[in-house]
């Protein structure tokens, strides 16, 4: 019986020592955000391939340390459309994606549609910088790009969030351009299933 009391006393002592009144701060890991590096393209060309760029007054060469995508992104004068040319290793346009904002939900969020060169829809989604998310809501497998990317986009569709929104670098010609360039580059990074 004496040994039992000693064991119980030791257990109570260990319990008392292990319990303190200190509350440790718990830090939740935030989604990583990758900075979109933007370099202004002076003298926007009138066309690239068969694509007319007459109404696209701003152009940016975009890349990120957290994504393999390198793209030339041209912003339409209305700041609600872009044409993004994804570049290959030789800096040639491998393919083109046209992004259009459907509607603004508020100043930080919009719905959008992405199209190929033939104006066939590739995907629809929601871009929200305040919540730090991009949600792909529909996938259209009507061309090579969307069929090849459908698995990546559908993966992101199933979880609703594709990591942290990439923030655009300072020095963009306008805030509206920064928003739509962020949308375009982030959606392309999701399509490539990397970086986010």
PDB file of C-alpha atoms in Angstrom:
ATOM      1  CA  UNK A   1       0.000   0.000   0.000  1.00  0.00           C
ATOM      2  CA  UNK A   2       2.875   2.329   0.798  1.00  0.00           C
ATOM      3  CA  UNK A   3       4.293   1.791  -2.711  1.00  0.00           C
ATOM      4  CA  UNK A   4       0.921   2.623  -4.221  1.00  0.00           C
ATOM      5  CA  UNK A   5       0.820   5.981  -2.328  1.00  0.00           C
ATOM      6  CA  UNK A   6       4.345   6.789  -3.523  1.00  0.00           C
ATOM      7  CA  UNK A   7       3.423   6.048  -7.146  1.00  0.00           C
ATOM      8  CA  UNK A   8       0.236   8.133  -6.907  1.00  0.00           C
ATOM      9  CA  UNK A   9       2.191  11.004  -5.319  1.00  0.00           C
ATOM     10  CA  UNK A  10       4.796  10.858  -8.093  1.00  0.00           C
ATOM     11  CA  UNK A  11       2.113  10.868 -10.769  1.00  0.00           C
ATOM     12  CA  UNK A  12       0.384  13.896  -9.179  1.00  0.00           C
ATOM     13  CA  UNK A  13       3.731  15.700  -8.854  1.00  0.00           C
ATOM     14  CA  UNK A  14       4.615  15.035 -12.489  1.00  0.00           C
ATOM     15  CA  UNK A  15       1.178  16.203 -13.584  1.00  0.00           C
ATOM     16  CA  UNK A  16       1.485  19.410 -11.522  1.00  0.00           C
ATOM     17  CA  UNK A  17       4.958  20.134 -12.912  1.00  0.00           C
ATOM     18  CA  UNK A  18       3.872  19.582 -16.491  1.00  0.00           C
ATOM     19  CA  UNK A  19       0.876  21.935 -16.178  1.00  0.00           C
ATOM     20  CA  UNK A  20       1.718  25.624 -16.240  1.00  0.00           C
ATOM     21  CA  UNK A  21      -0.373  28.699 -16.596  1.00  0.00           C
ATOM     22  CA  UNK A  22       1.608  29.871 -19.622  1.00  0.00           C
ATOM     23  CA  UNK A  23      -0.359  29.944 -22.836  1.00  0.00           C
ATOM     24  CA  UNK A  24       1.853  29.627 -25.870  1.00  0.00           C
ATOM     25  CA  UNK A  25       0.952  31.556 -28.983  1.00  0.00           C
ATOM     26  CA  UNK A  26      -0.136  29.308 -31.800  1.00  0.00           C
ATOM     27  CA  UNK A  27       0.881  30.591 -35.201  1.00  0.00           C
ATOM     28  CA  UNK A  28      -1.091  29.197 -38.097  1.00  0.00           C
ATOM     29  CA  UNK A  29       0.860  28.918 -41.312  1.00  0.00           C
ATOM     30  CA  UNK A  30      -0.470  31.287 -43.936  1.00  0.00           C
ATOM     31  CA  UNK A  31      -0.669  30.193 -47.559  1.00  0.00           C
ATOM     32  CA  UNK A  32       2.573  31.122 -49.282  1.00  0.00           C
ATOM     33  CA  UNK A  33       2.299  33.978 -51.688  1.00  0.00           C
ATOM     34  CA  UNK A  34       4.623  34.233 -54.629  1.00  0.00           C
ATOM     35  CA  UNK A  35       5.497  37.613 -56.008  1.00  0.00           C
ATOM     36  CA  UNK A  36       4.812  38.071 -59.689  1.00  0.00           C
ATOM     37  CA  UNK A  37       7.875  39.707 -61.157  1.00  0.00           C
ATOM     38  CA  UNK A  38       6.752  42.191 -63.784  1.00  0.00           C
ATOM     39  CA  UNK A  39       8.913  43.914 -66.340  1.00  0.00           C
ATOM     40  CA  UNK A  40       7.184  46.517 -68.458  1.00  0.00           C
ATOM     41  CA  UNK A  41       7.265  45.797 -72.193  1.00  0.00           C
ATOM     42  CA  UNK A  42       7.765  49.144 -73.877  1.00  0.00           C
ATOM     43  CA  UNK A  43       6.284  49.702 -77.308  1.00  0.00           C
ATOM     44  CA  UNK A  44       3.535  47.056 -77.227  1.00  0.00           C
ATOM     45  CA  UNK A  45       3.486  45.383 -80.663  1.00  0.00           C
ATOM     46  CA  UNK A  46       0.425  45.739 -82.884  1.00  0.00           C
ATOM     47  CA  UNK A  47       0.180  41.974 -83.170  1.00  0.00           C
ATOM     48  CA  UNK A  48       1.769  38.764 -81.947  1.00  0.00           C
ATOM     49  CA  UNK A  49       1.273  35.970 -84.436  1.00  0.00           C
ATOM     50  CA  UNK A  50      -2.321  36.274 -85.615  1.00  0.00           C
ATOM     51  CA  UNK A  51      -3.459  38.113 -82.472  1.00  0.00           C
ATOM     52  CA  UNK A  52      -4.248  41.823 -82.869  1.00  0.00           C
ATOM     53  CA  UNK A  53      -3.026  43.898 -79.903  1.00  0.00           C
ATOM     54  CA  UNK A  54      -4.257  47.326 -81.049  1.00  0.00           C
ATOM     55  CA  UNK A  55      -6.389  47.959 -77.934  1.00  0.00           C
ATOM     56  CA  UNK A  56      -3.791  46.598 -75.483  1.00  0.00           C
ATOM     57  CA  UNK A  57      -1.715  49.566 -74.323  1.00  0.00           C
ATOM     58  CA  UNK A  58       0.195  47.884 -71.457  1.00  0.00           C
ATOM     59  CA  UNK A  59       2.419  44.825 -71.734  1.00  0.00           C
ATOM     60  CA  UNK A  60       4.396  42.944 -69.074  1.00  0.00           C
ATOM     61  CA  UNK A  61       6.873  40.106 -69.026  1.00  0.00           C
ATOM     62  CA  UNK A  62       5.789  38.074 -65.981  1.00  0.00           C
ATOM     63  CA  UNK A  63       7.499  35.335 -63.999  1.00  0.00           C
ATOM     64  CA  UNK A  64       7.727  34.091 -60.426  1.00  0.00           C
ATOM     65  CA  UNK A  65      10.206  32.181 -58.287  1.00  0.00           C
ATOM     66  CA  UNK A  66       7.329  29.920 -57.237  1.00  0.00           C
ATOM     67  CA  UNK A  67       6.161  28.969 -60.742  1.00  0.00           C
ATOM     68  CA  UNK A  68       7.713  27.723 -63.972  1.00  0.00           C
ATOM     69  CA  UNK A  69       5.420  29.958 -66.051  1.00  0.00           C
ATOM     70  CA  UNK A  70       6.952  32.845 -67.997  1.00  0.00           C
ATOM     71  CA  UNK A  71       4.388  34.911 -69.877  1.00  0.00           C
ATOM     72  CA  UNK A  72       3.924  38.084 -71.832  1.00  0.00           C
ATOM     73  CA  UNK A  73       0.665  39.560 -70.560  1.00  0.00           C
ATOM     74  CA  UNK A  74      -0.968  42.410 -72.479  1.00  0.00           C
ATOM     75  CA  UNK A  75      -3.668  44.457 -70.720  1.00  0.00           C
ATOM     76  CA  UNK A  76      -6.591  45.833 -72.701  1.00  0.00           C
ATOM     77  CA  UNK A  77      -7.319  49.536 -72.301  1.00  0.00           C
ATOM     78  CA  UNK A  78     -10.504  48.779 -70.287  1.00  0.00           C
ATOM     79  CA  UNK A  79      -8.353  46.942 -67.646  1.00  0.00           C
ATOM     80  CA  UNK A  80     -10.809  44.017 -67.691  1.00  0.00           C
ATOM     81  CA  UNK A  81      -9.151  41.816 -70.314  1.00  0.00           C
ATOM     82  CA  UNK A  82      -5.715  40.400 -70.973  1.00  0.00           C
ATOM     83  CA  UNK A  83      -4.058  38.280 -73.594  1.00  0.00           C
ATOM     84  CA  UNK A  84      -1.370  36.071 -72.088  1.00  0.00           C
ATOM     85  CA  UNK A  85       1.268  34.383 -74.219  1.00  0.00           C
ATOM     86  CA  UNK A  86       2.990  31.565 -72.332  1.00  0.00           C
ATOM     87  CA  UNK A  87       6.614  31.418 -73.443  1.00  0.00           C
ATOM     88  CA  UNK A  88       8.740  28.330 -73.979  1.00  0.00           C
ATOM     89  CA  UNK A  89      12.473  27.973 -73.229  1.00  0.00           C
ATOM     90  CA  UNK A  90      13.313  29.862 -76.466  1.00  0.00           C
ATOM     91  CA  UNK A  91      11.031  32.800 -75.469  1.00  0.00           C
ATOM     92  CA  UNK A  92       8.597  31.850 -78.230  1.00  0.00           C
ATOM     93  CA  UNK A  93       4.851  31.952 -77.624  1.00  0.00           C
ATOM     94  CA  UNK A  94       3.873  28.339 -76.916  1.00  0.00           C
ATOM     95  CA  UNK A  95       0.168  29.128 -76.515  1.00  0.00           C
ATOM     96  CA  UNK A  96      -2.175  32.022 -75.845  1.00  0.00           C
ATOM     97  CA  UNK A  97      -4.943  32.465 -73.268  1.00  0.00           C
ATOM     98  CA  UNK A  98      -7.406  35.368 -73.305  1.00  0.00           C
ATOM     99  CA  UNK A  99      -8.810  36.338 -69.869  1.00  0.00           C
ATOM    100  CA  UNK A 100     -11.997  38.402 -69.493  1.00  0.00           C
ATOM    101  CA  UNK A 101     -13.521  39.638 -66.255  1.00  0.00           C
ATOM    102  CA  UNK A 102     -17.231  38.778 -66.269  1.00  0.00           C
ATOM    103  CA  UNK A 103     -18.254  40.870 -63.291  1.00  0.00           C
ATOM    104  CA  UNK A 104     -16.807  42.427 -60.164  1.00  0.00           C
ATOM    105  CA  UNK A 105     -18.215  41.114 -56.893  1.00  0.00           C
ATOM    106  CA  UNK A 106     -16.408  43.908 -55.037  1.00  0.00           C
ATOM    107  CA  UNK A 107     -13.151  45.833 -55.531  1.00  0.00           C
ATOM    108  CA  UNK A 108     -11.098  42.751 -54.541  1.00  0.00           C
ATOM    109  CA  UNK A 109     -12.977  39.945 -56.305  1.00  0.00           C
ATOM    110  CA  UNK A 110     -14.314  39.090 -59.723  1.00  0.00           C
ATOM    111  CA  UNK A 111     -15.625  36.247 -61.813  1.00  0.00           C
ATOM    112  CA  UNK A 112     -13.743  35.522 -65.022  1.00  0.00           C
ATOM    113  CA  UNK A 113     -13.632  33.380 -68.153  1.00  0.00           C
ATOM    114  CA  UNK A 114     -10.503  32.244 -70.000  1.00  0.00           C
ATOM    115  CA  UNK A 115     -10.566  31.566 -73.749  1.00  0.00           C
ATOM    116  CA  UNK A 116      -8.202  30.120 -76.334  1.00  0.00           C
ATOM    117  CA  UNK A 117      -7.235  31.897 -79.588  1.00  0.00           C
ATOM    118  CA  UNK A 118     -10.466  30.741 -81.228  1.00  0.00           C
ATOM    119  CA  UNK A 119     -12.513  32.342 -78.428  1.00  0.00           C
ATOM    120  CA  UNK A 120     -13.575  28.906 -77.145  1.00  0.00           C
ATOM    121  CA  UNK A 121     -13.980  28.947 -73.353  1.00  0.00           C
ATOM    122  CA  UNK A 122     -11.317  27.076 -71.390  1.00  0.00           C
ATOM    123  CA  UNK A 123     -12.402  27.704 -67.798  1.00  0.00           C
ATOM    124  CA  UNK A 124     -14.436  29.956 -65.544  1.00  0.00           C
ATOM    125  CA  UNK A 125     -13.588  30.962 -62.033  1.00  0.00           C
ATOM    126  CA  UNK A 126     -13.578  33.358 -59.109  1.00  0.00           C
ATOM    127  CA  UNK A 127     -10.526  35.461 -58.246  1.00  0.00           C
ATOM    128  CA  UNK A 128     -10.514  36.983 -54.746  1.00  0.00           C
ATOM    129  CA  UNK A 129      -7.447  38.851 -53.516  1.00  0.00           C
ATOM    130  CA  UNK A 130      -8.988  39.647 -50.101  1.00  0.00           C
ATOM    131  CA  UNK A 131      -9.490  35.951 -49.308  1.00  0.00           C
ATOM    132  CA  UNK A 132      -6.277  35.002 -51.113  1.00  0.00           C
ATOM    133  CA  UNK A 133      -7.858  32.416 -53.371  1.00  0.00           C
ATOM    134  CA  UNK A 134      -8.696  31.506 -56.904  1.00  0.00           C
ATOM    135  CA  UNK A 135     -11.533  29.050 -57.452  1.00  0.00           C
ATOM    136  CA  UNK A 136     -12.003  27.300 -60.773  1.00  0.00           C
ATOM    137  CA  UNK A 137     -15.738  26.717 -61.150  1.00  0.00           C
ATOM    138  CA  UNK A 138     -15.985  25.228 -64.653  1.00  0.00           C
ATOM    139  CA  UNK A 139     -13.632  23.448 -67.049  1.00  0.00           C
ATOM    140  CA  UNK A 140     -14.301  23.175 -70.775  1.00  0.00           C
ATOM    141  CA  UNK A 141     -12.275  20.414 -72.412  1.00  0.00           C
ATOM    142  CA  UNK A 142     -12.620  21.757 -75.927  1.00  0.00           C
ATOM    143  CA  UNK A 143      -8.988  22.113 -76.974  1.00  0.00           C
ATOM    144  CA  UNK A 144      -5.532  20.713 -76.314  1.00  0.00           C
ATOM    145  CA  UNK A 145      -4.693  23.169 -73.526  1.00  0.00           C
ATOM    146  CA  UNK A 146      -7.850  22.607 -71.513  1.00  0.00           C
ATOM    147  CA  UNK A 147      -7.757  18.838 -71.971  1.00  0.00           C
ATOM    148  CA  UNK A 148      -4.118  18.723 -70.871  1.00  0.00           C
ATOM    149  CA  UNK A 149      -4.776  21.055 -67.934  1.00  0.00           C
ATOM    150  CA  UNK A 150      -8.151  19.660 -66.902  1.00  0.00           C
ATOM    151  CA  UNK A 151      -6.631  17.325 -64.323  1.00  0.00           C
ATOM    152  CA  UNK A 152      -4.797  20.202 -62.610  1.00  0.00           C
ATOM    153  CA  UNK A 153      -7.789  22.524 -62.824  1.00  0.00           C
ATOM    154  CA  UNK A 154     -10.201  19.837 -61.636  1.00  0.00           C
ATOM    155  CA  UNK A 155      -7.907  19.104 -58.703  1.00  0.00           C
ATOM    156  CA  UNK A 156      -8.136  22.766 -57.748  1.00  0.00           C
ATOM    157  CA  UNK A 157     -11.852  22.764 -58.496  1.00  0.00           C
ATOM    158  CA  UNK A 158     -12.357  19.985 -55.974  1.00  0.00           C
ATOM    159  CA  UNK A 159     -10.637  21.883 -53.141  1.00  0.00           C
ATOM    160  CA  UNK A 160     -11.877  25.298 -54.216  1.00  0.00           C
ATOM    161  CA  UNK A 161      -8.606  27.056 -53.395  1.00  0.00           C
ATOM    162  CA  UNK A 162      -5.387  27.066 -55.348  1.00  0.00           C
ATOM    163  CA  UNK A 163      -2.991  28.275 -52.684  1.00  0.00           C
ATOM    164  CA  UNK A 164      -2.188  31.894 -52.049  1.00  0.00           C
ATOM    165  CA  UNK A 165      -2.846  34.551 -54.605  1.00  0.00           C
ATOM    166  CA  UNK A 166       0.337  35.818 -56.144  1.00  0.00           C
ATOM    167  CA  UNK A 167       0.707  39.513 -55.525  1.00  0.00           C
ATOM    168  CA  UNK A 168       1.815  41.781 -58.310  1.00  0.00           C
ATOM    169  CA  UNK A 169       4.993  43.787 -58.092  1.00  0.00           C
ATOM    170  CA  UNK A 170       4.971  47.513 -57.511  1.00  0.00           C
ATOM    171  CA  UNK A 171       5.559  49.795 -60.444  1.00  0.00           C
ATOM    172  CA  UNK A 172       2.727  48.559 -62.618  1.00  0.00           C
ATOM    173  CA  UNK A 173       1.269  51.273 -64.823  1.00  0.00           C
ATOM    174  CA  UNK A 174      -2.086  51.092 -63.023  1.00  0.00           C
ATOM    175  CA  UNK A 175      -3.800  49.307 -60.156  1.00  0.00           C
ATOM    176  CA  UNK A 176      -6.367  47.877 -62.557  1.00  0.00           C
ATOM    177  CA  UNK A 177      -3.584  46.401 -64.647  1.00  0.00           C
ATOM    178  CA  UNK A 178      -2.062  44.866 -61.512  1.00  0.00           C
ATOM    179  CA  UNK A 179      -5.351  43.159 -60.636  1.00  0.00           C
ATOM    180  CA  UNK A 180      -5.953  41.641 -64.071  1.00  0.00           C
ATOM    181  CA  UNK A 181      -2.282  40.654 -64.511  1.00  0.00           C
ATOM    182  CA  UNK A 182      -2.461  38.927 -61.093  1.00  0.00           C
ATOM    183  CA  UNK A 183      -5.594  37.083 -62.193  1.00  0.00           C
ATOM    184  CA  UNK A 184      -4.059  35.971 -65.493  1.00  0.00           C
ATOM    185  CA  UNK A 185      -0.705  34.849 -64.134  1.00  0.00           C
ATOM    186  CA  UNK A 186      -2.198  33.050 -61.115  1.00  0.00           C
ATOM    187  CA  UNK A 187      -4.701  31.160 -63.291  1.00  0.00           C
ATOM    188  CA  UNK A 188      -1.885  30.140 -65.650  1.00  0.00           C
ATOM    189  CA  UNK A 189       0.171  28.900 -62.699  1.00  0.00           C
ATOM    190  CA  UNK A 190      -2.823  26.827 -61.564  1.00  0.00           C
ATOM    191  CA  UNK A 191      -3.154  25.435 -65.092  1.00  0.00           C
ATOM    192  CA  UNK A 192       0.499  24.415 -64.991  1.00  0.00           C
ATOM    193  CA  UNK A 193      -0.206  22.789 -61.603  1.00  0.00           C
ATOM    194  CA  UNK A 194       2.844  24.330 -59.999  1.00  0.00           C
ATOM    195  CA  UNK A 195       4.006  27.129 -57.832  1.00  0.00           C
ATOM    196  CA  UNK A 196       0.993  27.655 -55.615  1.00  0.00           C
TER     197      UNK A 196
END
